[in-house]
């Protein structure tokens, strides 16, 4: 993720499905490779057919990201791409950018001739080599093996023209349909659909940067392959979920997929989109869990042993978040509730989870530039854009409500920005501020609110920011998040253990190897349980109506700072996701003895 706070409006990536004869075209053919004795898909032969009259020698032809943070893509070397045109072979050359996330760009060699006619490029994509011991969680951009199948995003293995203008884009699976549709054999799907050939009109850089692809002998679908995938009984746009093999028991395909479908329909309807399809792809990994939004789609990752942490409510919120990036946390909660896809109990819980994550996360005072510079240096910094955005937009909602006497809301600002985005008008931070100033009747108030967010001033929404939902924010100080050791090493060993911390007092020791549920010390497994908070409290604001703190409803008369029966737990540490963490992996939760544990969706 690029931690820029520019107010972007790409809430749903929309592309036109009808081809135009006036546009350049890109046809991508994918041929699965079966190179072992078990019928597993071991790779993909990728063929690009480019029709672009602008093609010239030394002009960018195709590009591919080399990495996103610590996650590498398929790094095609010097001879990995073979190109031809109407006259025969073309000599290619490439160069790499020098940014943190590098991009490799290929051109027809400047010492060669200009291409003539269509250009054909061929390469072979192999899944990234991963293991339980050496692969940590990170940006989900790699092509991976999943139980003998392949799942990955286009930016990880499909070179594409680095053009921001519209193209006719077609994806074609080079697989025998008689094998696919007889109830067995190899099945396939992408964010564009699960037909043998699918087409859209859009910028190749956008389509393939965010399109997911899945193929394999065990690829399952909800609804089943023999049924038509639709969003609802009276909604004809496609909705489908795909996974390999069998999903873990806590994720019943019918119920989870139906819940995700309801969330998607609620959010897309809120933004006036009644046409876009949506697809969900599941991928099993070694460690961590979470997800990433894509082109009219979403990727869910899970690992054995993490199902209790990535619970159904947490998963629903995760999908909602990824569906509405840029204003993600706020509308991931508000839009499903307004549309009836989220109950009031969960709504209040999510509001308080995000608010407490901001106030107790330890980064509320950081200036935005410092957040950018320190991004990926720890889980608390990675989550800052999400939690600060939520509280800031809640504060804006309060400002708008007060200035207009409840006649307008934050929705008026965001929906106008979304309209401009669809019309391809300018849609940046300055436009957000100007729109807000127009509603508030004060340019100063709009700019001061944004400047306060950017310079690290503590954001406190007005008490009636959520008055339209019958809620009132109050101050209820809470303990600051403190793992007790350096969060950068969550995937390996305990380092930087803090003297006197709850982690040390619970028995955690410097050098302990972090495992699934316990740590390994001197060859023995040791369970370490503690509350991952410091002893110091910080200012915290939340909704007292049916007050939820870390997943437990606090009844009147109870101490909201402590559960009445059981101490909160910290299992060090179920999993590690240092670059897109989900802090429920630390199993912080409250519950009554008569209730089942309800894992905290705190830092979803």
Coordinates of C-alpha atoms in Angstrom, one line a residue:
X1 CA 0.0 0.0 0.0
X2 CA 1.2 3.5 -0.8
X3 CA 0.6 5.4 2.4
X4 CA -0.3 8.7 0.7
X5 CA -3.3 10.4 2.3
X6 CA -4.6 11.9 -1.0
X7 CA -8.3 11.5 -0.9
X8 CA -8.7 9.1 -3.8
X9 CA -12.0 8.2 -5.2
X10 CA -11.4 4.8 -6.8
X11 CA -14.0 3.2 -4.6
X12 CA -15.0 0.6 -7.1
X13 CA -12.9 0.0 -10.2
X14 CA -15.3 0.3 -13.1
X15 CA -14.5 -0.6 -16.7
X16 CA -16.6 -0.6 -19.8
X17 CA -17.2 -4.2 -21.1
X18 CA -17.9 -3.2 -24.8
X19 CA -14.9 -3.2 -27.1
X20 CA -14.1 -0.3 -29.4
X21 CA -12.4 -0.7 -32.8
X22 CA -10.6 2.6 -32.3
X23 CA -8.6 1.4 -29.3
X24 CA -5.3 -0.5 -29.1
X25 CA -5.8 -4.1 -27.9
X26 CA -4.1 -6.6 -25.6
X27 CA -5.0 -10.3 -25.8
X28 CA -3.6 -12.4 -23.0
X29 CA -3.6 -16.2 -23.3
X30 CA -2.9 -18.4 -20.3
X31 CA -1.9 -22.1 -20.8
X32 CA -1.5 -24.2 -17.7
X33 CA 1.6 -26.4 -17.4
X34 CA 1.4 -29.9 -15.8
X35 CA 4.9 -31.0 -15.1
X36 CA 4.5 -33.4 -12.2
X37 CA 3.0 -36.9 -11.8
X38 CA 0.0 -35.6 -9.7
X39 CA -1.8 -33.4 -12.2
X40 CA -0.9 -30.2 -10.4
X41 CA -0.6 -26.9 -12.2
X42 CA 3.1 -26.1 -12.0
X43 CA 3.2 -22.9 -14.1
X44 CA 1.5 -20.8 -16.8
X45 CA 2.7 -20.1 -20.3
X46 CA 1.7 -16.5 -20.9
X47 CA 1.2 -15.1 -24.4
X48 CA 0.6 -11.4 -25.1
X49 CA -0.9 -10.3 -28.4
X50 CA -0.4 -6.5 -28.7
X51 CA -2.1 -4.4 -31.4
X52 CA -0.9 -0.8 -31.0
X53 CA 0.0 1.4 -34.0
X54 CA 2.1 3.6 -31.7
X55 CA 4.7 0.9 -31.1
X56 CA 8.2 2.1 -31.8
X57 CA 11.7 1.0 -30.9
X58 CA 12.8 2.3 -27.5
X59 CA 9.1 3.1 -26.6
X60 CA 7.8 1.4 -23.4
X61 CA 6.3 -1.9 -24.6
X62 CA 5.4 -3.8 -21.4
X63 CA 6.2 -3.5 -17.7
X64 CA 6.0 -5.6 -14.5
X65 CA 6.5 -4.7 -10.8
X66 CA 9.6 -6.5 -9.4
X67 CA 8.4 -6.3 -5.8
X68 CA 5.9 -4.7 -3.4
X69 CA 7.8 -4.3 -0.2
X70 CA 9.3 -7.6 0.8
X71 CA 7.2 -9.6 -1.6
X72 CA 8.9 -10.4 -4.9
X73 CA 7.0 -11.0 -8.2
X74 CA 7.9 -13.2 -11.1
X75 CA 11.2 -11.6 -12.0
X76 CA 11.6 -12.3 -15.7
X77 CA 15.3 -12.1 -16.6
X78 CA 17.1 -11.0 -19.7
X79 CA 16.0 -13.9 -22.0
X80 CA 12.7 -14.7 -20.3
X81 CA 10.6 -12.6 -22.7
X82 CA 10.6 -13.6 -26.4
X83 CA 9.0 -11.2 -28.9
X84 CA 8.1 -11.4 -32.5
X85 CA 6.2 -9.3 -35.0
X86 CA 5.2 -9.6 -38.7
X87 CA 8.8 -9.6 -39.8
X88 CA 10.2 -12.1 -37.2
X89 CA 12.0 -11.9 -33.9
X90 CA 12.3 -8.6 -32.0
X91 CA 15.2 -7.8 -29.7
X92 CA 14.0 -6.5 -26.3
X93 CA 15.9 -4.5 -23.7
X94 CA 14.8 -3.6 -20.2
X95 CA 15.5 -1.2 -17.4
X96 CA 14.5 -1.1 -13.7
X97 CA 13.3 1.9 -11.7
X98 CA 15.2 2.7 -8.5
X99 CA 12.2 3.1 -6.2
X100 CA 11.5 1.1 -3.1
X101 CA 8.9 -0.9 -5.1
X102 CA 10.8 -1.3 -8.4
X103 CA 9.3 -1.7 -11.9
X104 CA 11.0 -3.4 -14.8
X105 CA 10.1 -1.9 -18.2
X106 CA 10.8 -3.6 -21.6
X107 CA 11.3 -1.8 -24.9
X108 CA 12.1 -2.9 -28.4
X109 CA 15.9 -2.4 -28.3
X110 CA 16.9 1.0 -29.5
X111 CA 19.6 -0.7 -31.7
X112 CA 16.9 -2.7 -33.4
X113 CA 14.2 -1.8 -36.0
X114 CA 10.7 -0.4 -35.3
X115 CA 8.2 -3.2 -34.9
X116 CA 5.9 -4.0 -37.8
X117 CA 2.3 -5.1 -37.3
X118 CA 1.1 -7.0 -34.2
X119 CA 3.6 -7.9 -31.5
X120 CA 3.6 -11.3 -29.8
X121 CA 5.4 -11.7 -26.4
X122 CA 5.8 -15.1 -24.7
X123 CA 7.0 -16.0 -21.2
X124 CA 6.6 -18.7 -18.6
X125 CA 5.4 -17.8 -15.1
X126 CA 6.3 -20.0 -12.2
X127 CA 4.9 -19.7 -8.6
X128 CA 7.0 -18.2 -6.0
X129 CA 8.9 -20.7 -3.9
X130 CA 7.5 -20.4 -0.3
X131 CA 7.9 -22.4 2.9
X132 CA 6.6 -22.3 6.5
X133 CA 10.0 -21.3 7.9
X134 CA 11.1 -18.7 5.4
X135 CA 8.0 -16.9 4.0
X136 CA 6.4 -14.2 6.1
X137 CA 3.2 -12.3 5.3
X138 CA 3.5 -9.2 3.0
X139 CA 1.8 -7.5 0.1
X140 CA -0.2 -10.2 -1.7
X141 CA 1.2 -9.7 -5.2
X142 CA 3.0 -13.0 -5.8
X143 CA 1.8 -16.0 -7.8
X144 CA 1.5 -18.9 -5.4
X145 CA 0.9 -22.6 -5.4
X146 CA -2.2 -23.5 -3.4
X147 CA -2.8 -27.3 -3.0
X148 CA -1.6 -28.0 -6.6
X149 CA -3.3 -25.0 -8.1
X150 CA -2.2 -21.5 -8.8
X151 CA -3.5 -18.2 -7.4
X152 CA -2.1 -14.7 -8.0
X153 CA -2.6 -11.2 -9.1
X154 CA -1.7 -10.0 -12.6
X155 CA 0.9 -7.5 -11.4
X156 CA 2.9 -10.4 -10.1
X157 CA 3.3 -12.4 -13.3
X158 CA 1.7 -10.8 -16.4
X159 CA 3.7 -8.0 -18.1
X160 CA 1.4 -5.4 -19.5
X161 CA 1.6 -2.2 -21.5
X162 CA 2.2 0.7 -19.0
X163 CA -0.5 2.8 -20.5
X164 CA -3.1 4.7 -18.5
X165 CA -5.4 5.1 -21.6
X166 CA -8.2 2.7 -22.5
X167 CA -7.4 -0.5 -24.4
X168 CA -9.5 -3.5 -25.5
X169 CA -8.3 -6.1 -23.0
X170 CA -9.1 -9.9 -23.4
X171 CA -8.1 -12.8 -21.2
X172 CA -8.2 -16.2 -22.8
X173 CA -7.7 -19.5 -21.0
X174 CA -6.0 -22.0 -23.3
X175 CA -7.7 -25.0 -21.7
X176 CA -9.9 -27.7 -23.2
X177 CA -13.5 -26.8 -22.3
X178 CA -14.6 -30.5 -22.5
X179 CA -12.3 -31.2 -19.6
X180 CA -13.4 -28.1 -17.6
X181 CA -17.1 -28.5 -17.5
X182 CA -17.6 -32.3 -16.9
X183 CA -17.4 -32.0 -13.2
X184 CA -13.7 -32.6 -13.0
X185 CA -10.4 -31.6 -14.6
X186 CA -8.9 -28.1 -14.5
X187 CA -11.1 -25.1 -13.8
X188 CA -10.2 -21.5 -14.0
X189 CA -11.4 -18.0 -13.0
X190 CA -10.2 -14.4 -13.0
X191 CA -11.5 -11.1 -11.7
X192 CA -12.9 -10.7 -15.2
X193 CA -15.0 -13.8 -15.0
X194 CA -14.8 -17.6 -15.2
X195 CA -15.6 -18.1 -18.9
X196 CA -12.9 -19.3 -21.3
X197 CA -12.7 -15.8 -22.8
X198 CA -13.5 -12.5 -21.1
X199 CA -13.1 -8.9 -22.2
X200 CA -13.2 -5.4 -20.8
X201 CA -12.2 -1.9 -21.9
X202 CA -9.7 -0.2 -19.5
X203 CA -6.1 0.7 -18.9
X204 CA -4.0 -2.4 -19.0
X205 CA -2.1 -1.1 -16.0
X206 CA -5.2 -0.9 -14.0
X207 CA -6.8 -4.2 -15.1
X208 CA -3.7 -6.4 -14.6
X209 CA -2.4 -4.6 -11.6
X210 CA -5.5 -5.6 -9.7
X211 CA -6.9 -8.7 -11.5
X212 CA -6.7 -12.0 -9.7
X213 CA -6.2 -15.3 -11.5
X214 CA -6.9 -18.9 -10.2
X215 CA -6.5 -22.2 -12.0
X216 CA -6.3 -25.8 -10.8
X217 CA -7.9 -29.3 -10.6
X218 CA -9.5 -28.5 -7.2
X219 CA -10.9 -25.1 -7.9
X220 CA -14.4 -24.8 -6.3
X221 CA -17.0 -22.1 -6.8
X222 CA -19.9 -20.6 -4.9
X223 CA -22.5 -20.8 -6.3
X224 CA -21.7 -24.2 -7.7
X225 CA -20.4 -24.4 -11.3
X226 CA -23.7 -25.6 -12.6
X227 CA -25.5 -22.6 -11.3
X228 CA -25.5 -19.0 -12.6
X229 CA -23.5 -16.6 -10.2
X230 CA -25.7 -13.6 -9.4
X231 CA -25.5 -11.0 -6.6
X232 CA -29.1 -11.6 -5.4
X233 CA -32.2 -13.3 -6.6
X234 CA -33.3 -10.0 -8.3
X235 CA -29.9 -8.8 -9.3
X236 CA -28.4 -10.3 -12.4
X237 CA -24.8 -9.1 -12.1
X238 CA -22.3 -11.9 -11.4
X239 CA -21.1 -12.6 -7.9
X240 CA -18.9 -15.7 -7.1
X241 CA -16.4 -17.0 -4.7
X242 CA -13.5 -19.4 -5.6
X243 CA -11.2 -21.6 -3.5
X244 CA -9.1 -24.7 -3.9
X245 CA -9.9 -27.9 -2.1
X246 CA -12.0 -27.5 1.0
X247 CA -12.3 -24.4 3.1
X248 CA -11.6 -24.7 6.8
X249 CA -14.6 -25.6 9.0
X250 CA -15.1 -22.0 10.4
X251 CA -15.7 -20.8 6.8
X252 CA -18.8 -22.6 5.5
X253 CA -18.8 -21.6 1.8
X254 CA -22.6 -21.0 1.6
X255 CA -22.9 -18.8 4.6
X256 CA -19.6 -16.9 4.3
X257 CA -20.1 -16.2 0.6
X258 CA -23.7 -15.1 1.1
X259 CA -22.6 -12.7 3.9
X260 CA -19.8 -11.2 1.7
X261 CA -22.3 -10.9 -1.2
X262 CA -24.7 -8.9 1.0
X263 CA -21.9 -6.6 2.1
X264 CA -20.8 -6.0 -1.4
X265 CA -24.3 -5.3 -2.6
X266 CA -24.9 -2.9 0.3
X267 CA -21.7 -0.9 -0.3
X268 CA -22.0 -0.8 -4.1
X269 CA -25.7 0.3 -3.8
X270 CA -24.6 3.1 -1.4
X271 CA -22.3 4.4 -4.2
X272 CA -25.0 4.1 -6.8
X273 CA -23.4 1.2 -8.6
X274 CA -25.9 -1.5 -9.5
X275 CA -24.0 -3.1 -12.4
X276 CA -20.5 -4.1 -11.3
X277 CA -19.8 -7.8 -10.8
X278 CA -17.7 -9.0 -7.8
X279 CA -15.6 -12.0 -7.2
X280 CA -13.8 -13.4 -4.1
X281 CA -10.7 -15.5 -4.3
X282 CA -9.4 -17.6 -1.4
X283 CA -5.8 -18.6 -1.0
X284 CA -4.2 -20.8 1.6
X285 CA -0.7 -19.6 2.8
X286 CA 1.9 -20.6 5.3
X287 CA 1.4 -17.8 7.9
X288 CA -0.8 -14.8 8.5
X289 CA -4.2 -14.0 7.1
X290 CA -6.0 -11.0 5.7
X291 CA -6.9 -9.8 2.3
X292 CA -6.4 -7.3 -0.5
X293 CA -8.9 -5.6 -2.9
X294 CA -8.6 -6.0 -6.6
X295 CA -10.3 -5.2 -9.9
X296 CA -14.0 -5.9 -9.1
X297 CA -12.7 -8.6 -6.7
X298 CA -11.0 -9.4 -3.5
X299 CA -8.4 -11.9 -2.2
X300 CA -8.8 -13.6 1.2
X301 CA -5.7 -15.3 2.6
X302 CA -5.8 -17.8 5.5
X303 CA -3.4 -20.1 7.2
X304 CA -4.0 -23.2 9.3
X305 CA -4.6 -22.2 12.9
X306 CA -5.8 -18.7 12.2
X307 CA -9.4 -19.4 11.5
X308 CA -10.5 -18.4 15.0
X309 CA -8.8 -15.0 14.7
X310 CA -10.1 -14.2 11.2
X311 CA -13.6 -14.8 12.3
X312 CA -16.7 -14.3 10.1
X313 CA -17.4 -10.8 11.5
X314 CA -13.8 -9.8 11.0
X315 CA -13.7 -11.3 7.5
X316 CA -16.9 -9.4 6.6
X317 CA -15.4 -6.1 7.8
X318 CA -12.2 -6.9 5.9
X319 CA -14.1 -7.3 2.6
X320 CA -16.0 -4.2 3.3
X321 CA -12.8 -2.3 3.9
X322 CA -11.2 -3.5 0.7
X323 CA -14.3 -2.6 -1.4
X324 CA -14.1 1.1 -0.5
X325 CA -10.4 2.0 -0.4
X326 CA -9.5 5.6 0.3
X327 CA -12.5 6.1 2.6
X328 CA -12.2 2.5 3.6
X329 CA -12.6 2.1 7.4
X330 CA -15.4 4.6 7.7
X331 CA -17.6 3.4 4.9
X332 CA -16.7 -0.2 5.5
X333 CA -18.7 0.2 8.8
X334 CA -21.3 2.9 7.9
X335 CA -22.4 1.7 4.4
X336 CA -23.3 -1.9 5.4
X337 CA -25.1 -0.7 8.5
X338 CA -27.2 1.8 6.5
X339 CA -28.1 -0.8 4.0
X340 CA -29.1 -3.3 6.6
X341 CA -26.2 -5.8 6.0
X342 CA -24.7 -5.1 9.4
X343 CA -26.6 -5.3 12.7
X344 CA -26.5 -2.6 15.3
X345 CA -24.5 -4.7 17.8
X346 CA -21.7 -5.3 15.2
X347 CA -21.9 -1.7 14.1
X348 CA -21.2 -0.3 17.5
X349 CA -18.4 -2.8 18.1
X350 CA -16.7 -1.9 14.8
X351 CA -16.9 1.8 15.6
X352 CA -15.3 1.4 18.9
X353 CA -12.7 -1.0 17.6
X354 CA -11.4 1.5 15.1
X355 CA -11.6 4.4 17.5
X356 CA -9.7 2.5 20.2
X357 CA -7.1 1.3 17.6
X358 CA -6.4 5.0 16.8
X359 CA -6.2 6.3 20.3
X360 CA -4.3 3.4 21.9
X361 CA -2.1 2.4 18.9
X362 CA 0.8 4.7 19.9
X363 CA 1.0 6.7 16.6
X364 CA -1.7 9.2 16.9
X365 CA 0.8 12.0 17.5
X366 CA 3.0 11.2 14.5
X367 CA 3.0 13.7 11.7
X368 CA 1.9 12.3 8.4
X369 CA 5.3 12.7 6.8
X370 CA 6.8 10.7 9.6
X371 CA 4.2 7.9 9.1
X372 CA 5.3 7.8 5.4
X373 CA 9.0 7.7 6.3
X374 CA 8.5 5.0 8.9
X375 CA 5.9 2.9 7.0
X376 CA 6.6 -0.8 7.3
X377 CA 8.8 -0.4 10.3
X378 CA 6.2 -1.9 12.6
X379 CA 2.6 -3.0 12.8
X380 CA 1.5 0.1 14.6
X381 CA 2.8 2.3 11.8
X382 CA 1.3 0.2 9.0
X383 CA -2.1 0.5 10.6
X384 CA -2.0 4.2 11.2
X385 CA -3.5 5.3 7.8
X386 CA -6.5 3.1 8.4
X387 CA -7.3 4.1 12.0
X388 CA -6.5 7.8 11.6
X389 CA -8.6 8.0 8.4
X390 CA -11.5 6.5 10.3
X391 CA -11.4 9.0 13.2
X392 CA -10.7 11.9 10.9
X393 CA -13.7 11.2 8.8
X394 CA -15.8 10.7 11.9
X395 CA -14.7 14.2 12.9
X396 CA -15.6 15.6 9.5
X397 CA -19.0 14.0 9.8
X398 CA -19.5 15.8 13.1
X399 CA -18.4 19.1 11.6
X400 CA -20.8 18.8 8.6
X401 CA -23.7 17.7 10.8
X402 CA -23.2 20.7 13.1
X403 CA -22.7 23.3 10.3
X404 CA -25.8 22.2 8.4
X405 CA -28.1 21.3 11.3
X406 CA -28.1 17.7 10.2
X407 CA -29.2 18.5 6.6
X408 CA -26.0 17.2 5.1
X409 CA -23.3 14.6 6.0
X410 CA -19.9 13.4 5.0
X411 CA -21.8 11.4 2.3
X412 CA -22.4 14.6 0.3
X413 CA -18.6 15.2 0.1
X414 CA -17.6 11.6 -0.8
X415 CA -20.4 11.0 -3.3
X416 CA -19.5 14.2 -5.1
X417 CA -15.9 13.1 -5.3
X418 CA -17.0 9.7 -6.5
X419 CA -19.1 11.4 -9.3
X420 CA -16.0 13.4 -10.4
X421 CA -13.9 10.2 -10.4
X422 CA -16.4 8.4 -12.7
X423 CA -16.4 11.5 -14.9
X424 CA -12.6 11.5 -14.9
X425 CA -12.5 14.9 -13.4
X426 CA -9.8 16.0 -11.0
X427 CA -10.2 14.3 -7.6
X428 CA -7.5 15.0 -5.1
X429 CA -7.0 16.2 -1.6
X430 CA -7.4 19.9 -2.5
X431 CA -10.8 19.1 -4.1
X432 CA -11.8 17.3 -0.9
X433 CA -10.9 20.4 1.2
X434 CA -12.7 22.8 -1.2
X435 CA -15.9 20.7 -1.1
X436 CA -15.8 20.4 2.6
X437 CA -15.2 24.2 2.9
X438 CA -18.2 24.8 0.8
X439 CA -20.5 22.8 3.0
X440 CA -19.0 24.2 6.3
X441 CA -19.1 27.7 5.0
X442 CA -15.5 28.2 6.2
X443 CA -12.3 27.5 4.3
X444 CA -10.4 27.9 7.5
X445 CA -12.3 25.2 9.3
X446 CA -11.9 22.7 6.5
X447 CA -8.1 23.4 6.2
X448 CA -7.5 23.4 10.0
X449 CA -9.3 20.0 10.3
X450 CA -7.1 18.5 7.6
X451 CA -3.9 20.1 8.8
X452 CA -4.6 18.8 12.3
X453 CA -4.9 15.2 11.0
X454 CA -1.7 15.7 9.0
X455 CA 0.5 17.2 11.7
X456 CA -0.4 14.6 14.3
X457 CA -2.8 16.6 16.5
X458 CA -5.1 14.3 18.5
X459 CA -8.4 14.0 16.6
X460 CA -11.5 14.1 18.8
X461 CA -14.8 14.0 16.9
X462 CA -17.7 16.0 18.4
X463 CA -19.8 14.0 20.8
X464 CA -22.7 14.0 18.4
X465 CA -20.7 12.9 15.3
X466 CA -22.8 9.8 15.1
X467 CA -26.0 11.3 16.5
X468 CA -27.9 10.3 13.3
X469 CA -27.3 6.7 14.5
X470 CA -28.5 7.5 18.0
X471 CA -24.9 7.3 19.4
X472 CA -22.8 9.7 21.4
X473 CA -19.0 9.6 21.8
X474 CA -17.6 9.9 25.3
X475 CA -14.1 9.8 26.8
X476 CA -13.1 6.5 28.4
X477 CA -9.3 6.2 28.8
X478 CA -7.7 2.9 27.9
X479 CA -4.3 1.3 28.1
X480 CA -1.9 1.9 25.3
X481 CA -1.1 -1.0 23.0
X482 CA 2.3 -2.5 24.0
X483 CA 3.4 -5.9 22.7
X484 CA 6.3 -5.7 25.1
X485 CA 8.8 -6.3 22.3
X486 CA 9.8 -5.0 18.9
X487 CA 6.9 -5.6 16.5
X488 CA 9.2 -5.7 13.5
X489 CA 10.2 -9.3 14.5
X490 CA 6.8 -10.8 14.9
X491 CA 7.5 -13.4 12.3
X492 CA 10.7 -14.8 13.8
X493 CA 12.0 -14.3 17.4
X494 CA 11.3 -12.0 20.3
X495 CA 13.7 -9.1 20.2
X496 CA 13.8 -5.9 22.1
X497 CA 11.9 -7.3 25.1
X498 CA 10.9 -4.4 27.4
X499 CA 11.9 -4.7 31.0
X500 CA 8.9 -4.5 33.3
X501 CA 6.4 -5.0 30.5
X502 CA 3.4 -7.4 30.8
X503 CA 5.1 -9.6 28.2
X504 CA 8.2 -10.0 30.4
X505 CA 6.1 -10.5 33.5
X506 CA 4.1 -13.2 31.8
X507 CA 7.3 -15.1 31.1
X508 CA 8.3 -14.1 27.6
X509 CA 12.0 -14.0 27.1
X510 CA 14.4 -12.4 24.7
X511 CA 15.1 -14.7 21.8
X512 CA 12.0 -16.9 22.1
X513 CA 10.9 -18.2 18.7
X514 CA 7.4 -17.0 17.8
X515 CA 5.2 -19.9 16.7
X516 CA 1.5 -20.5 16.0
X517 CA 0.2 -20.5 19.6
X518 CA 3.3 -20.7 21.8
X519 CA 7.0 -19.8 21.8
X520 CA 9.8 -22.3 21.6
X521 CA 12.5 -21.9 24.2
X522 CA 15.5 -24.3 24.7
X523 CA 13.7 -27.0 22.6
X524 CA 10.4 -26.8 24.6
X525 CA 7.1 -25.2 23.8
X526 CA 6.0 -22.6 26.3
X527 CA 2.5 -20.9 26.3
X528 CA 2.8 -17.2 27.2
X529 CA -0.4 -15.3 28.0
X530 CA -0.7 -11.6 28.8
X531 CA -2.6 -8.5 28.0
X532 CA -0.7 -6.7 25.2
X533 CA -1.1 -3.2 26.7
X534 CA 1.2 -0.9 28.7
X535 CA 0.3 0.1 32.3
X536 CA -0.1 3.7 31.1
X537 CA -3.5 4.9 29.9
X538 CA -4.1 7.3 27.1
X539 CA -7.1 9.4 26.0
X540 CA -9.7 7.3 24.3
X541 CA -13.1 8.1 22.9
X542 CA -15.9 5.7 22.1
X543 CA -19.6 5.1 21.8
X544 CA -21.2 4.3 25.3
X545 CA -24.5 3.3 23.9
X546 CA -24.4 -0.5 24.2
X547 CA -20.7 0.0 24.9
X548 CA -18.4 -2.7 23.4
X549 CA -14.9 -3.0 24.4
X550 CA -12.8 -5.7 22.6
X551 CA -15.8 -7.8 21.6
X552 CA -17.7 -7.9 24.9
X553 CA -20.8 -6.0 25.6
X554 CA -20.4 -4.1 28.9
X555 CA -23.5 -4.2 31.0
X556 CA -24.4 -1.2 33.2
X557 CA -22.5 -1.2 36.4
X558 CA -19.6 -3.2 35.2
X559 CA -16.1 -1.8 35.0
X560 CA -15.5 -1.1 31.3
X561 CA -11.8 -1.4 31.7
X562 CA -11.8 -5.0 32.8
X563 CA -14.0 -8.0 32.1
X564 CA -15.9 -9.3 35.1
X565 CA -14.9 -13.0 34.9
X566 CA -11.9 -13.8 32.8
X567 CA -8.7 -12.0 32.2
X568 CA -7.9 -10.9 28.7
X569 CA -5.4 -13.2 26.9
X570 CA -2.4 -12.7 24.7
X571 CA -1.1 -15.9 23.0
X572 CA 2.3 -15.0 21.7
X573 CA 1.9 -15.3 18.9
X574 CA -0.5 -17.0 16.6
X575 CA 0.9 -15.6 13.4
X576 CA 2.9 -12.7 12.0
X577 CA 2.1 -10.3 9.2
X578 CA 4.6 -7.6 9.5
X579 CA 3.5 -5.6 6.4
X580 CA -0.2 -6.1 6.5
X581 CA -0.9 -7.3 10.1
X582 CA -4.1 -8.2 11.7
X583 CA -3.5 -7.6 15.4
X584 CA -6.3 -10.0 16.4
X585 CA -3.5 -12.6 15.8
X586 CA -2.5 -11.8 19.4
X587 CA -5.8 -13.1 20.6
X588 CA -6.8 -10.2 22.7
X589 CA -10.4 -10.7 23.8
X590 CA -13.0 -10.5 26.5
X591 CA -15.7 -13.0 27.1
X592 CA -18.1 -14.3 29.8
X593 CA -17.5 -17.8 31.1
X594 CA -20.9 -18.8 29.7
X595 CA -20.0 -17.5 26.2
X596 CA -17.7 -18.7 23.5
X597 CA -14.6 -16.6 23.1
X598 CA -15.1 -13.7 20.7
X599 CA -11.8 -12.8 19.2
X600 CA -11.1 -9.0 19.0
X601 CA -11.6 -7.5 15.6
X602 CA -9.6 -4.6 17.0
X603 CA -7.0 -3.9 14.2
X604 CA -8.8 -5.5 11.3

